[in-house]
mmCIF file of C-alpha atoms in Angstrom:
data_model
loop_
_atom_site.group_PDB
_atom_site.id
_atom_site.type_symbol
_atom_site.label_atom_id
_atom_site.label_comp_id
_atom_site.label_asym_id
_atom_site.label_seq_id
_atom_site.Cartn_x
_atom_site.Cartn_y
_atom_site.Cartn_z
ATOM 1 C CA MET J 1 -7.172 -8.679 18.667
ATOM 2 C CA ASP J 2 -6.770 -4.912 19.057
ATOM 3 C CA THR J 3 -3.843 -4.262 16.737
ATOM 4 C CA PRO J 4 -2.265 -0.782 16.494
ATOM 5 C CA ILE J 5 -3.452 1.156 13.473
ATOM 6 C CA TYR J 6 -0.416 3.446 13.441
ATOM 7 C CA THR J 7 3.147 3.777 14.686
ATOM 8 C CA LEU J 8 4.521 6.952 16.226
ATOM 9 C CA HIS J 9 8.199 7.751 16.572
ATOM 10 C CA ARG J 10 8.459 10.549 19.104
ATOM 11 C CA GLY J 11 11.297 12.970 18.408
ATOM 12 C CA SER J 12 12.968 15.870 20.206
ATOM 13 C CA ALA J 13 12.411 18.675 17.665
ATOM 14 C CA PRO J 14 9.279 20.827 17.250
ATOM 15 C CA LEU J 15 8.383 18.907 14.075
ATOM 16 C CA LEU J 16 5.861 16.160 13.350
ATOM 17 C CA ILE J 17 5.905 14.432 9.959
ATOM 18 C CA SER J 18 2.548 12.834 9.129
ATOM 19 C CA MET J 19 2.364 10.267 6.304
ATOM 20 C CA PRO J 20 -1.344 9.419 6.077
ATOM 21 C CA HIS J 21 -1.221 7.552 2.749
ATOM 22 C CA VAL J 22 1.709 5.152 3.211
ATOM 23 C CA GLY J 23 -0.287 2.280 4.761
ATOM 24 C CA THR J 24 -0.366 -0.942 2.740
ATOM 25 C CA GLU J 25 -2.533 -3.360 4.745
ATOM 26 C CA LEU J 26 -6.127 -4.299 3.904
ATOM 27 C CA PRO J 27 -8.313 -5.807 6.669
ATOM 28 C CA ALA J 28 -9.069 -9.503 6.265
ATOM 29 C CA GLU J 29 -12.814 -8.846 6.466
ATOM 30 C CA LEU J 30 -12.650 -6.932 3.188
ATOM 31 C CA THR J 31 -10.871 -9.669 1.236
ATOM 32 C CA GLY J 32 -13.960 -11.145 -0.397
ATOM 33 C CA ARG J 33 -15.546 -7.782 -1.139
ATOM 34 C CA LEU J 34 -12.695 -5.937 -2.794
ATOM 35 C CA ALA J 35 -11.978 -6.220 -6.513
ATOM 36 C CA PRO J 36 -8.571 -7.689 -7.475
ATOM 37 C CA VAL J 37 -7.228 -4.222 -8.326
ATOM 38 C CA ALA J 38 -7.354 -3.215 -4.656
ATOM 39 C CA ALA J 39 -4.533 -5.612 -3.823
ATOM 40 C CA GLU J 40 -2.241 -3.658 -6.167
ATOM 41 C CA LEU J 41 -2.490 -0.626 -3.846
ATOM 42 C CA ASP J 42 -1.784 1.591 -6.854
ATOM 43 C CA ASP J 43 -2.531 4.895 -5.122
ATOM 44 C CA THR J 44 -0.229 4.413 -2.144
ATOM 45 C CA ASP J 45 2.322 7.102 -1.246
ATOM 46 C CA TRP J 46 5.074 4.557 -1.739
ATOM 47 C CA HIS J 47 8.313 4.324 0.263
ATOM 48 C CA LEU J 48 8.016 7.647 2.082
ATOM 49 C CA PRO J 49 9.248 6.286 5.449
ATOM 50 C CA ARG J 50 12.399 5.095 3.671
ATOM 51 C CA LEU J 51 12.791 8.331 1.738
ATOM 52 C CA TYR J 52 12.466 10.404 4.923
ATOM 53 C CA ASP J 53 14.615 8.130 7.097
ATOM 54 C CA PHE J 54 17.097 10.983 7.613
ATOM 55 C CA ALA J 55 14.430 12.962 9.491
ATOM 56 C CA VAL J 56 14.907 10.906 12.651
ATOM 57 C CA ALA J 57 18.370 12.435 13.019
ATOM 58 C CA LEU J 58 16.790 15.888 12.727
ATOM 59 C CA GLY J 59 14.682 15.087 15.794
ATOM 60 C CA ALA J 60 11.370 14.823 13.949
ATOM 61 C CA SER J 61 8.413 12.864 15.249
ATOM 62 C CA ILE J 62 6.955 10.591 12.556
ATOM 63 C CA LEU J 63 3.383 9.254 12.391
ATOM 64 C CA ILE J 64 2.725 6.312 10.054
ATOM 65 C CA PRO J 65 -0.589 4.457 9.538
ATOM 66 C CA ARG J 66 -0.797 0.713 9.043
ATOM 67 C CA TYR J 67 -3.788 0.463 6.725
ATOM 68 C CA SER J 68 -4.234 1.535 3.113
ATOM 69 C CA ARG J 69 -6.075 4.673 2.050
ATOM 70 C CA TYR J 70 -8.453 2.239 0.305
ATOM 71 C CA VAL J 71 -9.823 1.397 3.767
ATOM 72 C CA ILE J 72 -10.224 5.039 4.756
ATOM 73 C CA ASP J 73 -8.524 8.227 3.657
ATOM 74 C CA LEU J 74 -7.013 9.818 6.745
ATOM 75 C CA ASN J 75 -6.540 13.096 4.872
ATOM 76 C CA ARG J 76 -10.249 13.630 4.219
ATOM 77 C CA PRO J 77 -12.728 15.286 6.593
ATOM 78 C CA PRO J 78 -14.960 12.861 8.503
ATOM 79 C CA ASP J 79 -18.046 14.350 6.827
ATOM 80 C CA ASN J 80 -16.526 13.547 3.395
ATOM 81 C CA ALA J 81 -16.747 17.161 2.164
ATOM 82 C CA ASN J 82 -14.934 17.841 -1.122
ATOM 83 C CA LEU J 83 -11.762 19.803 -0.346
ATOM 84 C CA TYR J 84 -11.499 21.008 -3.940
ATOM 85 C CA PRO J 85 -15.039 22.056 -4.936
ATOM 86 C CA GLY J 86 -15.696 21.662 -8.625
ATOM 87 C CA GLN J 87 -12.818 19.224 -9.099
ATOM 88 C CA ASP J 88 -12.869 15.433 -9.114
ATOM 89 C CA THR J 89 -11.633 13.715 -5.976
ATOM 90 C CA THR J 90 -11.754 10.389 -4.151
ATOM 91 C CA GLY J 91 -13.846 10.080 -1.003
ATOM 92 C CA LEU J 92 -13.382 9.316 2.661
ATOM 93 C CA CYS J 93 -13.806 5.611 1.901
ATOM 94 C CA PRO J 94 -12.775 5.430 -1.766
ATOM 95 C CA VAL J 95 -14.838 3.276 -4.101
ATOM 96 C CA ASP J 96 -12.506 3.586 -7.085
ATOM 97 C CA THR J 97 -8.830 4.109 -7.882
ATOM 98 C CA PHE J 98 -7.267 7.284 -9.244
ATOM 99 C CA ALA J 99 -7.760 5.660 -12.666
ATOM 100 C CA LYS J 100 -11.498 5.267 -11.850
ATOM 101 C CA VAL J 101 -11.325 1.461 -11.637
ATOM 102 C CA PRO J 102 -13.888 0.134 -9.075
ATOM 103 C CA LEU J 103 -12.292 -1.048 -5.836
ATOM 104 C CA TYR J 104 -15.250 -3.235 -4.801
ATOM 105 C CA ARG J 105 -17.099 -6.097 -6.342
ATOM 106 C CA PRO J 106 -20.615 -5.042 -7.470
ATOM 107 C CA GLY J 107 -22.871 -4.291 -4.512
ATOM 108 C CA GLU J 108 -20.079 -4.575 -1.924
ATOM 109 C CA GLU J 109 -19.336 -0.858 -1.465
ATOM 110 C CA PRO J 110 -19.451 0.412 2.138
ATOM 111 C CA ASP J 111 -22.697 2.026 3.289
ATOM 112 C CA ASP J 112 -22.973 4.981 5.675
ATOM 113 C CA THR J 113 -23.011 2.748 8.755
ATOM 114 C CA GLU J 114 -19.836 0.970 7.721
ATOM 115 C CA ILE J 115 -18.119 4.243 6.859
ATOM 116 C CA GLU J 116 -18.887 5.527 10.348
ATOM 117 C CA ARG J 117 -17.428 2.333 11.840
ATOM 118 C CA ARG J 118 -14.253 2.880 9.835
ATOM 119 C CA VAL J 119 -14.061 6.462 11.035
ATOM 120 C CA GLU J 120 -14.137 5.210 14.633
ATOM 121 C CA ARG J 121 -11.772 2.287 14.048
ATOM 122 C CA TYR J 122 -9.131 3.850 11.795
ATOM 123 C CA TRP J 123 -9.612 7.595 11.242
ATOM 124 C CA ARG J 124 -10.201 8.851 14.747
ATOM 125 C CA PRO J 125 -7.262 7.083 16.459
ATOM 126 C CA TYR J 126 -4.825 8.455 13.882
ATOM 127 C CA HIS J 127 -6.131 11.978 14.362
ATOM 128 C CA LEU J 128 -6.103 11.687 18.148
ATOM 129 C CA ALA J 129 -2.457 10.611 17.957
ATOM 130 C CA LEU J 130 -1.702 13.542 15.656
ATOM 131 C CA GLN J 131 -3.483 15.997 17.958
ATOM 132 C CA ASP J 132 -1.777 14.636 21.072
ATOM 133 C CA GLU J 133 1.686 14.778 19.519
ATOM 134 C CA MET J 134 1.137 18.318 18.244
ATOM 135 C CA ALA J 135 -0.012 19.328 21.734
ATOM 136 C CA ARG J 136 3.060 17.702 23.316
ATOM 137 C CA ILE J 137 5.397 19.442 20.883
ATOM 138 C CA LYS J 138 3.685 22.800 21.407
ATOM 139 C CA ALA J 139 3.881 22.439 25.196
ATOM 140 C CA GLU J 140 7.573 21.565 25.022
ATOM 141 C CA HIS J 141 8.746 24.043 22.374
ATOM 142 C CA GLY J 142 6.139 26.802 22.312
ATOM 143 C CA VAL J 143 5.482 26.070 18.640
ATOM 144 C CA ALA J 144 4.523 22.969 16.665
ATOM 145 C CA LEU J 145 5.373 22.310 13.028
ATOM 146 C CA LEU J 146 3.442 19.784 10.949
ATOM 147 C CA TRP J 147 4.883 18.440 7.698
ATOM 148 C CA GLU J 148 2.323 16.511 5.670
ATOM 149 C CA ALA J 149 4.367 14.104 3.547
ATOM 150 C CA HIS J 150 2.656 12.874 0.375
ATOM 151 C CA SER J 151 3.617 11.591 -3.060
ATOM 152 C CA ILE J 152 1.763 10.951 -6.301
ATOM 153 C CA ARG J 153 2.337 9.916 -9.895
ATOM 154 C CA SER J 154 3.645 12.693 -12.088
ATOM 155 C CA GLU J 155 0.648 12.233 -14.401
ATOM 156 C CA VAL J 156 -2.881 11.585 -13.115
ATOM 157 C CA PRO J 157 -5.369 12.911 -15.707
ATOM 158 C CA ARG J 158 -8.262 12.556 -13.278
ATOM 159 C CA PHE J 159 -6.855 15.285 -11.045
ATOM 160 C CA PHE J 160 -4.672 17.513 -13.219
ATOM 161 C CA GLU J 161 -3.635 18.068 -16.814
ATOM 162 C CA GLY J 162 -0.164 17.273 -18.067
ATOM 163 C CA LYS J 163 2.788 16.600 -15.792
ATOM 164 C CA LEU J 164 2.868 17.628 -12.149
ATOM 165 C CA PRO J 165 5.812 19.700 -10.843
ATOM 166 C CA ASP J 166 8.297 17.711 -8.768
ATOM 167 C CA PHE J 167 7.690 19.591 -5.495
ATOM 168 C CA ASN J 168 4.119 20.714 -4.775
ATOM 169 C CA LEU J 169 4.051 22.688 -1.538
ATOM 170 C CA GLY J 170 0.711 23.604 -0.007
ATOM 171 C CA SER J 171 -0.207 25.991 2.791
ATOM 172 C CA ALA J 172 -3.957 26.208 2.206
ATOM 173 C CA GLY J 173 -3.374 29.422 0.289
ATOM 174 C CA GLY J 174 -1.290 30.760 3.180
ATOM 175 C CA ALA J 175 -3.859 30.011 5.891
ATOM 176 C CA SER J 176 -2.150 26.979 7.486
ATOM 177 C CA CYS J 177 1.150 28.629 8.474
ATOM 178 C CA ALA J 178 2.750 31.959 9.317
ATOM 179 C CA GLU J 179 2.922 34.580 6.613
ATOM 180 C CA GLY J 180 5.937 34.050 4.377
ATOM 181 C CA LEU J 181 6.754 30.535 5.592
ATOM 182 C CA GLY J 182 5.411 28.831 2.478
ATOM 183 C CA GLU J 183 7.335 31.248 0.286
ATOM 184 C CA ARG J 184 10.488 30.599 2.314
ATOM 185 C CA LEU J 185 10.209 26.882 1.650
ATOM 186 C CA LEU J 186 9.403 27.405 -2.021
ATOM 187 C CA ALA J 187 12.620 29.408 -2.343
ATOM 188 C CA VAL J 188 14.537 26.521 -0.777
ATOM 189 C CA ALA J 189 13.100 24.042 -3.275
ATOM 190 C CA GLN J 190 13.755 26.413 -6.163
ATOM 191 C CA GLY J 191 17.384 26.536 -5.086
ATOM 192 C CA PHE J 192 17.742 23.036 -6.564
ATOM 193 C CA PRO J 193 17.394 23.686 -10.309
ATOM 194 C CA ALA J 194 17.210 19.990 -11.186
ATOM 195 C CA TYR J 195 13.655 20.008 -9.816
ATOM 196 C CA SER J 196 10.518 22.037 -10.463
ATOM 197 C CA ALA J 197 8.552 23.463 -7.541
ATOM 198 C CA VAL J 198 5.287 25.310 -6.920
ATOM 199 C CA LEU J 199 3.400 26.676 -3.909
ATOM 200 C CA ASN J 200 -0.389 26.281 -3.639
ATOM 201 C CA GLY J 201 -0.788 24.956 -7.153
ATOM 202 C CA ARG J 202 -3.058 21.973 -7.840
ATOM 203 C CA PHE J 203 -2.434 20.695 -4.295
ATOM 204 C CA LYS J 204 -2.933 23.321 -1.611
ATOM 205 C CA GLY J 205 -3.136 20.934 1.322
ATOM 206 C CA GLY J 206 -5.667 18.354 2.381
ATOM 207 C CA TYR J 207 -7.787 18.047 5.490
ATOM 208 C CA ILE J 208 -4.880 17.546 7.894
ATOM 209 C CA THR J 209 -3.005 20.624 6.701
ATOM 210 C CA ARG J 210 -6.144 22.739 6.840
ATOM 211 C CA ALA J 211 -7.417 21.415 10.173
ATOM 212 C CA TYR J 212 -4.170 21.452 12.144
ATOM 213 C CA GLY J 213 -2.477 24.458 10.573
ATOM 214 C CA GLN J 214 -3.496 27.133 13.092
ATOM 215 C CA PRO J 215 -0.766 29.774 12.999
ATOM 216 C CA ASP J 216 -2.601 32.007 15.486
ATOM 217 C CA LYS J 217 -2.203 29.150 17.997
ATOM 218 C CA GLY J 218 1.446 28.430 17.168
ATOM 219 C CA GLN J 219 0.686 25.448 14.912
ATOM 220 C CA HIS J 220 2.102 25.708 11.398
ATOM 221 C CA ALA J 221 1.321 23.083 8.746
ATOM 222 C CA ILE J 222 2.813 22.551 5.294
ATOM 223 C CA GLN J 223 1.949 19.804 2.816
ATOM 224 C CA LEU J 224 4.386 18.460 0.263
ATOM 225 C CA GLU J 225 3.012 16.431 -2.630
ATOM 226 C CA LEU J 226 6.162 14.965 -4.173
ATOM 227 C CA SER J 227 6.214 13.460 -7.656
ATOM 228 C CA LEU J 228 6.923 9.728 -7.511
ATOM 229 C CA ALA J 229 9.199 10.190 -10.512
ATOM 230 C CA THR J 230 11.756 11.915 -8.278
ATOM 231 C CA TYR J 231 12.592 8.793 -6.276
ATOM 232 C CA MET J 232 11.044 5.589 -7.652
ATOM 233 C CA GLU J 233 9.475 3.751 -10.574
ATOM 234 C CA GLU J 234 5.948 5.017 -11.165
ATOM 235 C CA GLN J 235 4.540 1.712 -12.417
ATOM 236 C CA ALA J 236 4.077 -1.626 -10.651
ATOM 237 C CA PRO J 237 5.868 -3.123 -8.823
ATOM 238 C CA TYR J 238 6.726 0.439 -7.722
ATOM 239 C CA ALA J 239 10.395 -0.133 -7.018
ATOM 240 C CA TYR J 240 12.400 2.333 -4.958
ATOM 241 C CA ASP J 241 15.168 3.895 -7.050
ATOM 242 C CA GLU J 242 18.190 4.408 -4.810
ATOM 243 C CA ALA J 243 19.976 6.661 -7.294
ATOM 244 C CA ARG J 244 17.013 8.982 -7.758
ATOM 245 C CA ALA J 245 16.179 8.966 -4.055
ATOM 246 C CA THR J 246 19.738 9.848 -3.079
ATOM 247 C CA LYS J 247 19.538 12.912 -5.315
ATOM 248 C CA VAL J 248 16.201 14.152 -3.985
ATOM 249 C CA GLN J 249 16.829 13.546 -0.268
ATOM 250 C CA PRO J 250 19.092 16.629 0.093
ATOM 251 C CA VAL J 251 16.190 18.775 -1.113
ATOM 252 C CA LEU J 252 13.860 17.243 1.458
ATOM 253 C CA ARG J 253 16.495 17.683 4.164
ATOM 254 C CA ALA J 254 17.033 21.317 3.183
ATOM 255 C CA LEU J 255 13.280 21.950 3.393
ATOM 256 C CA LEU J 256 12.951 20.418 6.846
ATOM 257 C CA GLU J 257 16.093 22.136 8.122
ATOM 258 C CA SER J 258 14.805 25.488 6.863
ATOM 259 C CA LEU J 259 11.514 24.847 8.622
ATOM 260 C CA LEU J 260 13.292 24.084 11.891
ATOM 261 C CA GLN J 261 15.610 27.078 11.523
ATOM 262 C CA TRP J 262 12.556 29.275 11.097
ATOM 263 C CA THR J 263 11.427 28.354 14.620
ATOM 264 C CA ASP J 264 14.729 29.655 15.979
ATOM 265 C CA GLN J 265 14.121 33.111 14.521
ATOM 266 C CA PRO J 266 10.365 33.783 14.552
ATOM 267 C CA ALA J 267 9.098 37.048 13.130
#
């Protein structure tokens, strides 16, 4: 009954793409406790494995979880600390949606003991896999690159005002990667004038970017929060838009290729 909680495609390049919010399964034991809205999975980072399917040919490793962020948020610290002090955020085990709709029926929210069980069952295995793959890549190539692939609605009033830029790159304010690498990637994105791009704006990088981006140890992490509007319909049933996706994929490819080229000519 021990089912895998993630899949890992192991590549040949010094690049790991982590997609911690693409899971869509909800455990059967939560069925009677969750409110109907949970089944809509509204806050999923939809279709990213399909959008990034070209990355396999680039030699990237790809780590994909099975379960929804509504079970546990793999991009939050295990102590549930707020990564953006003073700003609203969802927790390690979210109790409401981005629209602040309760995810649980009254009185059914997880307590501290259950949250710790979920950390052991879902959070820790994903992070051990991430750590092990980064270590393997570093041992093989001398450097390890981590690309945190995320997506979000272009408008989420809870988290930011107005409309989000299309490409939101984050390097933890420059702390998660080598000096100048974030700016290099921003310049790549800005080379596609059909899209807007920003570095370390509203989204600077979540727990994974901050924890595993250790440039002094040869580990460089970048997060991309991509607007859903660039490749799909933003409302249910959240359909993939082939025409939009085909236009945005060359930008994603250019970003990943630039990242890999950077490893061939380190400063």
